[in-house]
Amino acid sequence: MSAEDDTTAVERDSQGRHDAIREHEVERTFDQVVEKGRPRLYRTPVELLASGTIAGVEIALGVLAFLSVEQATGSKLLAGLAFSIGFIALLLGNSELFTEGFLVPVVVVAAKEATYGQLVRFWALTLLGNLVGGWVTMWAVVTAFPAIRSGAVRNGATFATSSLTLSTFLLAVLAGVAMTLLTRMRNGTDNDVAKVVASVAVAFLVAGLSMYHSVLDTLFIFGGIHAGGGYGYGNWIVFFAWSVAGNVVGGLGVTTALRLLRSSERLQEWRTHPGPHHDT
């Protein structure tokens, strides 16, 4: 008698698969994403603002590292590696970056473990904190390090004066894909070294290759404005709207959507029977 015949009486999922051929590692990772992400959406407004503000400070310090290395070496690729200090600080400090909130919180809401209202509040307060913390810290950076002001103006102009073209939109889409992939990689392992390596790799891609990241590149623009660049907050608003749209398409429309499709059976189990599913 075949193994298939032995399992005819075994309960199967909606795809006709019995327990022995389900991908338990993928499902365990999905469970961890929901369980780890759920508390983030239940933070108080003050906690969300504080977490977002700290993240803005940390990313600004990454920008400082980028500008310093670029000034010393003339290489954006090396500067991108230096910027990884900001992503590593986010990882170890458990602070909250707006574009890192595309995968985990959305999965939590899709699993019916939080509401859409909580998700919108999470995004809004996290983004506000990122911008406030980044604006203040970039003022401190260009004031304390006058030697990097010209670099701040030049890098800020790259984004503030860019055109709204298919190319720049795709740079924003790719940044959204990369950042959400970083979140996925961090949640896919418990090894801190692997998480740091992932942070360095994505920093190289996003900062070193000048992808359009709504928060990171906003801090370059803020630095350039503080340093006296010939562009202002009107330029920033246009850039920000354009890059957020692309980041959302890449982060939500590509990476997160595919992740939900990849774990659709487990997602349905969460939606039908809320709560832990480790023993399912």
PDB file of N, CA and C in Angstrom, residues 6 13 16 19 23 31 47 57 64 67 71 82 101 107 166 214-215 217 223 227 233 253 263 271 280:
ATOM      1  N   ASP A   6      -2.085   5.394   2.653  1.00  0.00           N
ATOM      2  CA  ASP A   6      -2.077   5.397   4.110  1.00  0.00           C
ATOM      3  C   ASP A   6      -2.643   6.668   4.685  1.00  0.00           C
ATOM      4  N   ASP A  13      -5.422  19.914   4.031  1.00  0.00           N
ATOM      5  CA  ASP A  13      -5.707  21.344   3.964  1.00  0.00           C
ATOM      6  C   ASP A  13      -6.509  21.644   2.709  1.00  0.00           C
ATOM      7  N   GLY A  16      -5.442  20.095  -0.532  1.00  0.00           N
ATOM      8  CA  GLY A  16      -5.368  18.645  -0.606  1.00  0.00           C
ATOM      9  C   GLY A  16      -4.100  18.054  -0.024  1.00  0.00           C
ATOM     10  N   ASP A  19      -0.442  16.581   6.427  1.00  0.00           N
ATOM     11  CA  ASP A  19       0.584  17.196   7.270  1.00  0.00           C
ATOM     12  C   ASP A  19       2.000  16.863   6.826  1.00  0.00           C
ATOM     13  N   GLU A  23       4.934  22.511   4.342  1.00  0.00           N
ATOM     14  CA  GLU A  23       6.259  23.100   4.608  1.00  0.00           C
ATOM     15  C   GLU A  23       6.243  23.749   5.987  1.00  0.00           C
ATOM     16  N   ASP A  31       4.229  32.040  11.549  1.00  0.00           N
ATOM     17  CA  ASP A  31       3.726  32.167  12.915  1.00  0.00           C
ATOM     18  C   ASP A  31       4.562  33.166  13.714  1.00  0.00           C
ATOM     19  N   GLU A  47       4.702  55.503  22.651  1.00  0.00           N
ATOM     20  CA  GLU A  47       5.717  54.481  22.362  1.00  0.00           C
ATOM     21  C   GLU A  47       6.042  54.442  20.869  1.00  0.00           C
ATOM     22  N   VAL A  57      16.904  59.113  14.323  1.00  0.00           N
ATOM     23  CA  VAL A  57      18.244  59.462  14.809  1.00  0.00           C
ATOM     24  C   VAL A  57      19.265  58.451  14.300  1.00  0.00           C
ATOM     25  N   LEU A  64      25.467  60.195   8.302  1.00  0.00           N
ATOM     26  CA  LEU A  64      26.749  60.800   8.679  1.00  0.00           C
ATOM     27  C   LEU A  64      27.908  59.895   8.262  1.00  0.00           C
ATOM     28  N   LEU A  67      28.264  60.073   4.393  1.00  0.00           N
ATOM     29  CA  LEU A  67      28.875  61.317   3.913  1.00  0.00           C
ATOM     30  C   LEU A  67      30.360  61.378   4.244  1.00  0.00           C
ATOM     31  N   GLN A  71      33.262  61.361   1.394  1.00  0.00           N
ATOM     32  CA  GLN A  71      34.211  62.474   1.339  1.00  0.00           C
ATOM     33  C   GLN A  71      35.654  61.975   1.349  1.00  0.00           C
ATOM     34  N   ALA A  82      29.253  51.797   4.651  1.00  0.00           N
ATOM     35  CA  ALA A  82      29.348  52.528   5.915  1.00  0.00           C
ATOM     36  C   ALA A  82      27.972  52.873   6.456  1.00  0.00           C
ATOM     37  N   GLY A 101       7.879  48.653   8.100  1.00  0.00           N
ATOM     38  CA  GLY A 101       6.550  48.277   8.571  1.00  0.00           C
ATOM     39  C   GLY A 101       5.644  47.758   7.479  1.00  0.00           C
ATOM     40  N   VAL A 107       1.094  41.599   7.686  1.00  0.00           N
ATOM     41  CA  VAL A 107       0.797  40.185   7.921  1.00  0.00           C
ATOM     42  C   VAL A 107      -0.052  40.019   9.173  1.00  0.00           C
ATOM     43  N   LEU A 166       9.913  57.234 -15.117  1.00  0.00           N
ATOM     44  CA  LEU A 166       9.793  55.809 -14.874  1.00  0.00           C
ATOM     45  C   LEU A 166      11.035  55.282 -14.170  1.00  0.00           C
ATOM     46  N   SER A 214      12.227  56.527   0.744  1.00  0.00           N
ATOM     47  CA  SER A 214      11.512  57.726   1.197  1.00  0.00           C
ATOM     48  C   SER A 214      12.115  58.360   2.451  1.00  0.00           C
ATOM     49  N   VAL A 215      12.467  57.570   3.453  1.00  0.00           N
ATOM     50  CA  VAL A 215      12.992  58.133   4.697  1.00  0.00           C
ATOM     51  C   VAL A 215      14.482  58.404   4.596  1.00  0.00           C
ATOM     52  N   ASP A 217      16.493  58.916   2.025  1.00  0.00           N
ATOM     53  CA  ASP A 217      16.853  60.006   1.129  1.00  0.00           C
ATOM     54  C   ASP A 217      16.254  61.335   1.577  1.00  0.00           C
ATOM     55  N   GLY A 223      19.579  67.247   5.271  1.00  0.00           N
ATOM     56  CA  GLY A 223      20.957  67.668   5.484  1.00  0.00           C
ATOM     57  C   GLY A 223      21.370  68.744   4.508  1.00  0.00           C
ATOM     58  N   ALA A 227      22.334  72.624   5.245  1.00  0.00           N
ATOM     59  CA  ALA A 227      23.663  73.091   4.829  1.00  0.00           C
ATOM     60  C   ALA A 227      23.599  74.228   3.812  1.00  0.00           C
ATOM     61  N   TYR A 233      11.789  72.703   1.064  1.00  0.00           N
ATOM     62  CA  TYR A 233      10.832  71.685   1.494  1.00  0.00           C
ATOM     63  C   TYR A 233       9.777  71.382   0.428  1.00  0.00           C
ATOM     64  N   GLY A 253       3.176  45.692  -2.731  1.00  0.00           N
ATOM     65  CA  GLY A 253       2.635  45.066  -3.931  1.00  0.00           C
ATOM     66  C   GLY A 253       3.458  43.911  -4.455  1.00  0.00           C
ATOM     67  N   SER A 263       2.334  31.809   1.918  1.00  0.00           N
ATOM     68  CA  SER A 263       1.835  31.227   3.170  1.00  0.00           C
ATOM     69  C   SER A 263       0.324  31.320   3.256  1.00  0.00           C
ATOM     70  N   ARG A 271      -6.729  33.294  10.172  1.00  0.00           N
ATOM     71  CA  ARG A 271      -7.963  34.068  10.024  1.00  0.00           C
ATOM     72  C   ARG A 271      -9.174  33.296  10.532  1.00  0.00           C
ATOM     73  N   THR A 280      -0.629  23.037  15.156  1.00  0.00           N
ATOM     74  CA  THR A 280      -1.599  22.669  14.141  1.00  0.00           C
ATOM     75  C   THR A 280      -1.051  21.574  13.240  1.00  0.00           C
TER      76      THR A 280
END
